[in-house]
mmCIF file with all atom_site columns, C-alpha atoms in Angstrom:
data_model
loop_
_atom_site.group_PDB
_atom_site.id
_atom_site.type_symbol
_atom_site.label_atom_id
_atom_site.label_alt_id
_atom_site.label_comp_id
_atom_site.label_asym_id
_atom_site.label_entity_id
_atom_site.label_seq_id
_atom_site.pdbx_PDB_ins_code
_atom_site.Cartn_x
_atom_site.Cartn_y
_atom_site.Cartn_z
_atom_site.occupancy
_atom_site.B_iso_or_equiv
_atom_site.pdbx_formal_charge
_atom_site.auth_seq_id
_atom_site.auth_comp_id
_atom_site.auth_asym_id
_atom_site.auth_atom_id
_atom_site.pdbx_PDB_model_num
ATOM 1  C CA . MET Y 1 1  ? -78.816  -159.621 -11.645 1.00 0.00 ? 72  MET Y CA 1
ATOM 2  C CA . THR Y 1 2  ? -82.159  -160.091 -13.391 1.00 0.00 ? 73  THR Y CA 1
ATOM 3  C CA . HIS Y 1 3  ? -85.389  -159.598 -11.320 1.00 0.00 ? 74  HIS Y CA 1
ATOM 4  C CA . ILE Y 1 4  ? -88.415  -161.945 -11.997 1.00 0.00 ? 75  ILE Y CA 1
ATOM 5  C CA . ALA Y 1 5  ? -91.817  -160.423 -11.513 1.00 0.00 ? 76  ALA Y CA 1
ATOM 6  C CA . ALA Y 1 6  ? -95.207  -161.883 -12.123 1.00 0.00 ? 77  ALA Y CA 1
ATOM 7  C CA . VAL Y 1 7  ? -96.802  -161.174 -15.568 1.00 0.00 ? 78  VAL Y CA 1
ATOM 8  C CA . GLN Y 1 8  ? -100.229 -161.996 -14.708 1.00 0.00 ? 79  GLN Y CA 1
ATOM 9  C CA . ALA Y 1 9  ? -102.732 -160.730 -12.010 1.00 0.00 ? 80  ALA Y CA 1
ATOM 10 C CA . ALA Y 1 10 ? -103.460 -162.957 -9.083  1.00 0.00 ? 81  ALA Y CA 1
ATOM 11 C CA . VAL Y 1 11 ? -105.864 -165.820 -9.942  1.00 0.00 ? 82  VAL Y CA 1
ATOM 12 C CA . THR Y 1 12 ? -108.240 -165.114 -7.232  1.00 0.00 ? 83  THR Y CA 1
ATOM 13 C CA . THR Y 1 13 ? -109.663 -161.752 -6.654  1.00 0.00 ? 84  THR Y CA 1
ATOM 14 C CA . ILE Y 1 14 ? -112.112 -162.445 -3.797  1.00 0.00 ? 85  ILE Y CA 1
ATOM 15 C CA . PRO Y 1 15 ? -110.412 -163.341 -0.651  1.00 0.00 ? 86  PRO Y CA 1
ATOM 16 C CA . PHE Y 1 16 ? -111.402 -166.612 0.918   1.00 0.00 ? 87  PHE Y CA 1
ATOM 17 C CA . ASP Y 1 17 ? -113.037 -166.031 4.371   1.00 0.00 ? 88  ASP Y CA 1
ATOM 18 C CA . GLY Y 1 18 ? -112.762 -169.731 5.462   1.00 0.00 ? 89  GLY Y CA 1
ATOM 19 C CA . GLU Y 1 19 ? -116.655 -170.227 6.085   1.00 0.00 ? 90  GLU Y CA 1
ATOM 20 C CA . PRO Y 1 20 ? -118.609 -172.718 3.931   1.00 0.00 ? 91  PRO Y CA 1
ATOM 21 C CA . THR Y 1 21 ? -121.204 -171.515 1.576   1.00 0.00 ? 92  THR Y CA 1
ATOM 22 C CA . ASP Y 1 22 ? -124.857 -172.292 2.061   1.00 0.00 ? 93  ASP Y CA 1
ATOM 23 C CA . ALA Y 1 23 ? -124.687 -174.833 -0.751  1.00 0.00 ? 94  ALA Y CA 1
ATOM 24 C CA . GLU Y 1 24 ? -121.868 -176.583 0.851   1.00 0.00 ? 95  GLU Y CA 1
ATOM 25 C CA . LEU Y 1 25 ? -123.577 -176.595 4.199   1.00 0.00 ? 96  LEU Y CA 1
ATOM 26 C CA . ASP Y 1 26 ? -126.683 -178.058 2.476   1.00 0.00 ? 97  ASP Y CA 1
ATOM 27 C CA . ALA Y 1 27 ? -124.451 -180.885 0.863   1.00 0.00 ? 98  ALA Y CA 1
ATOM 28 C CA . ILE Y 1 28 ? -123.147 -181.620 4.396   1.00 0.00 ? 99  ILE Y CA 1
ATOM 29 C CA . GLU Y 1 29 ? -126.424 -181.955 6.003   1.00 0.00 ? 100 GLU Y CA 1
ATOM 30 C CA . ARG Y 1 30 ? -127.742 -184.063 3.094   1.00 0.00 ? 101 ARG Y CA 1
ATOM 31 C CA . GLU Y 1 31 ? -124.716 -186.515 3.683   1.00 0.00 ? 102 GLU Y CA 1
ATOM 32 C CA . MET Y 1 32 ? -124.972 -186.462 7.499   1.00 0.00 ? 103 MET Y CA 1
ATOM 33 C CA . THR Y 1 33 ? -126.731 -189.700 7.835   1.00 0.00 ? 104 THR Y CA 1
ATOM 34 C CA . LEU Y 1 34 ? -124.041 -191.432 5.699   1.00 0.00 ? 105 LEU Y CA 1
ATOM 35 C CA . VAL Y 1 35 ? -121.293 -189.801 7.837   1.00 0.00 ? 106 VAL Y CA 1
ATOM 36 C CA . LEU Y 1 36 ? -122.930 -190.813 11.157  1.00 0.00 ? 107 LEU Y CA 1
ATOM 37 C CA . ALA Y 1 37 ? -123.305 -194.370 9.745   1.00 0.00 ? 108 ALA Y CA 1
ATOM 38 C CA . GLU Y 1 38 ? -119.562 -194.557 8.720   1.00 0.00 ? 109 GLU Y CA 1
ATOM 39 C CA . VAL Y 1 39 ? -118.417 -193.309 12.158  1.00 0.00 ? 110 VAL Y CA 1
ATOM 40 C CA . GLU Y 1 40 ? -120.557 -195.944 13.752  1.00 0.00 ? 111 GLU Y CA 1
ATOM 41 C CA . LEU Y 1 41 ? -118.910 -198.696 11.443  1.00 0.00 ? 112 LEU Y CA 1
ATOM 42 C CA . LEU Y 1 42 ? -115.364 -197.194 12.290  1.00 0.00 ? 113 LEU Y CA 1
ATOM 43 C CA . ASP Y 1 43 ? -116.273 -197.292 16.005  1.00 0.00 ? 114 ASP Y CA 1
ATOM 44 C CA . ALA Y 1 44 ? -117.422 -201.119 15.672  1.00 0.00 ? 115 ALA Y CA 1
ATOM 45 C CA . GLN Y 1 45 ? -114.059 -201.726 13.896  1.00 0.00 ? 116 GLN Y CA 1
ATOM 46 C CA . ILE Y 1 46 ? -111.870 -199.916 16.379  1.00 0.00 ? 117 ILE Y CA 1
ATOM 47 C CA . MET Y 1 47 ? -113.518 -202.088 19.140  1.00 0.00 ? 118 MET Y CA 1
ATOM 48 C CA . THR Y 1 48 ? -112.363 -205.429 17.664  1.00 0.00 ? 119 THR Y CA 1
ATOM 49 C CA . LEU Y 1 49 ? -108.842 -204.267 16.764  1.00 0.00 ? 120 LEU Y CA 1
ATOM 50 C CA . ASP Y 1 50 ? -107.045 -205.577 19.992  1.00 0.00 ? 121 ASP Y CA 1
ATOM 51 C CA . ARG Y 1 51 ? -109.236 -208.656 20.431  1.00 0.00 ? 122 ARG Y CA 1
ATOM 52 C CA . PRO Y 1 52 ? -110.881 -211.433 18.531  1.00 0.00 ? 123 PRO Y CA 1
ATOM 53 C CA . ALA Y 1 53 ? -114.279 -210.459 17.501  1.00 0.00 ? 124 ALA Y CA 1
ATOM 54 C CA . SER Y 1 54 ? -117.145 -212.212 19.512  1.00 0.00 ? 125 SER Y CA 1
ATOM 55 C CA . GLU Y 1 55 ? -120.496 -213.052 18.076  1.00 0.00 ? 126 GLU Y CA 1
ATOM 56 C CA . LEU Y 1 56 ? -121.830 -209.750 19.525  1.00 0.00 ? 127 LEU Y CA 1
ATOM 57 C CA . ASP Y 1 57 ? -119.057 -207.832 17.718  1.00 0.00 ? 128 ASP Y CA 1
ATOM 58 C CA . GLU Y 1 58 ? -119.839 -209.579 14.449  1.00 0.00 ? 129 GLU Y CA 1
ATOM 59 C CA . ARG Y 1 59 ? -123.464 -208.583 14.688  1.00 0.00 ? 130 ARG Y CA 1
ATOM 60 C CA . ARG Y 1 60 ? -122.500 -205.072 15.475  1.00 0.00 ? 131 ARG Y CA 1
ATOM 61 C CA . LEU Y 1 61 ? -120.013 -204.829 12.520  1.00 0.00 ? 132 LEU Y CA 1
ATOM 62 C CA . ARG Y 1 62 ? -122.699 -206.325 10.154  1.00 0.00 ? 133 ARG Y CA 1
ATOM 63 C CA . ARG Y 1 63 ? -125.404 -203.992 11.224  1.00 0.00 ? 134 ARG Y CA 1
ATOM 64 C CA . ALA Y 1 64 ? -123.022 -201.101 10.995  1.00 0.00 ? 135 ALA Y CA 1
ATOM 65 C CA . ARG Y 1 65 ? -122.069 -202.068 7.378   1.00 0.00 ? 136 ARG Y CA 1
ATOM 66 C CA . ASN Y 1 66 ? -125.826 -202.517 6.563   1.00 0.00 ? 137 ASN Y CA 1
ATOM 67 C CA . ARG Y 1 67 ? -126.499 -198.944 7.874   1.00 0.00 ? 138 ARG Y CA 1
ATOM 68 C CA . VAL Y 1 68 ? -123.629 -197.626 5.901   1.00 0.00 ? 139 VAL Y CA 1
ATOM 69 C CA . LEU Y 1 69 ? -124.900 -199.301 2.605   1.00 0.00 ? 140 LEU Y CA 1
ATOM 70 C CA . ALA Y 1 70 ? -128.585 -198.213 3.366   1.00 0.00 ? 141 ALA Y CA 1
ATOM 71 C CA . ALA Y 1 71 ? -127.368 -194.557 3.805   1.00 0.00 ? 142 ALA Y CA 1
ATOM 72 C CA . ARG Y 1 72 ? -125.312 -194.548 0.565   1.00 0.00 ? 143 ARG Y CA 1
ATOM 73 C CA . ARG Y 1 73 ? -128.303 -196.077 -1.185  1.00 0.00 ? 144 ARG Y CA 1
ATOM 74 C CA . ASP Y 1 74 ? -130.652 -193.418 0.199   1.00 0.00 ? 145 ASP Y CA 1
ATOM 75 C CA . LEU Y 1 75 ? -128.244 -190.670 -0.635  1.00 0.00 ? 146 LEU Y CA 1
ATOM 76 C CA . THR Y 1 76 ? -127.767 -191.859 -4.220  1.00 0.00 ? 147 THR Y CA 1
ATOM 77 C CA . ASN Y 1 77 ? -131.473 -192.311 -4.771  1.00 0.00 ? 148 ASN Y CA 1
ATOM 78 C CA . ARG Y 1 78 ? -132.145 -188.835 -3.420  1.00 0.00 ? 149 ARG Y CA 1
ATOM 79 C CA . THR Y 1 79 ? -129.317 -187.240 -5.525  1.00 0.00 ? 150 THR Y CA 1
ATOM 80 C CA . VAL Y 1 80 ? -130.716 -188.924 -8.676  1.00 0.00 ? 151 VAL Y CA 1
ATOM 81 C CA . SER Y 1 81 ? -134.357 -187.825 -8.147  1.00 0.00 ? 152 SER Y CA 1
ATOM 82 C CA . ILE Y 1 82 ? -133.263 -184.371 -7.357  1.00 0.00 ? 153 ILE Y CA 1
ATOM 83 C CA . GLY Y 1 83 ? -131.136 -184.324 -10.477 1.00 0.00 ? 154 GLY Y CA 1
ATOM 84 C CA . GLY Y 1 84 ? -134.248 -185.246 -12.545 1.00 0.00 ? 155 GLY Y CA 1
ATOM 85 C CA . VAL Y 1 85 ? -132.889 -188.402 -14.211 1.00 0.00 ? 156 VAL Y CA 1
ATOM 86 C CA . ALA Y 1 86 ? -135.491 -190.531 -12.054 1.00 0.00 ? 157 ALA Y CA 1
#
């Protein structure tokens, strides 16, 4: 019987501790407005799943979509200006 052994050393030498880095936490904080806007949109969509959307529901959905678009725009503009392109 032939035994098979690894020829190379392990790819990762530093064990992963499972905690996010400071850079990852900063990125999450920058994107939090967008995340909250998307959660609000999802909540509005869930509320209309089991019944026809009323006029109030339609306004709620439209406002939530607009908040998501505004948050994406702001995040993109902030990213571009930080990157030095603008």
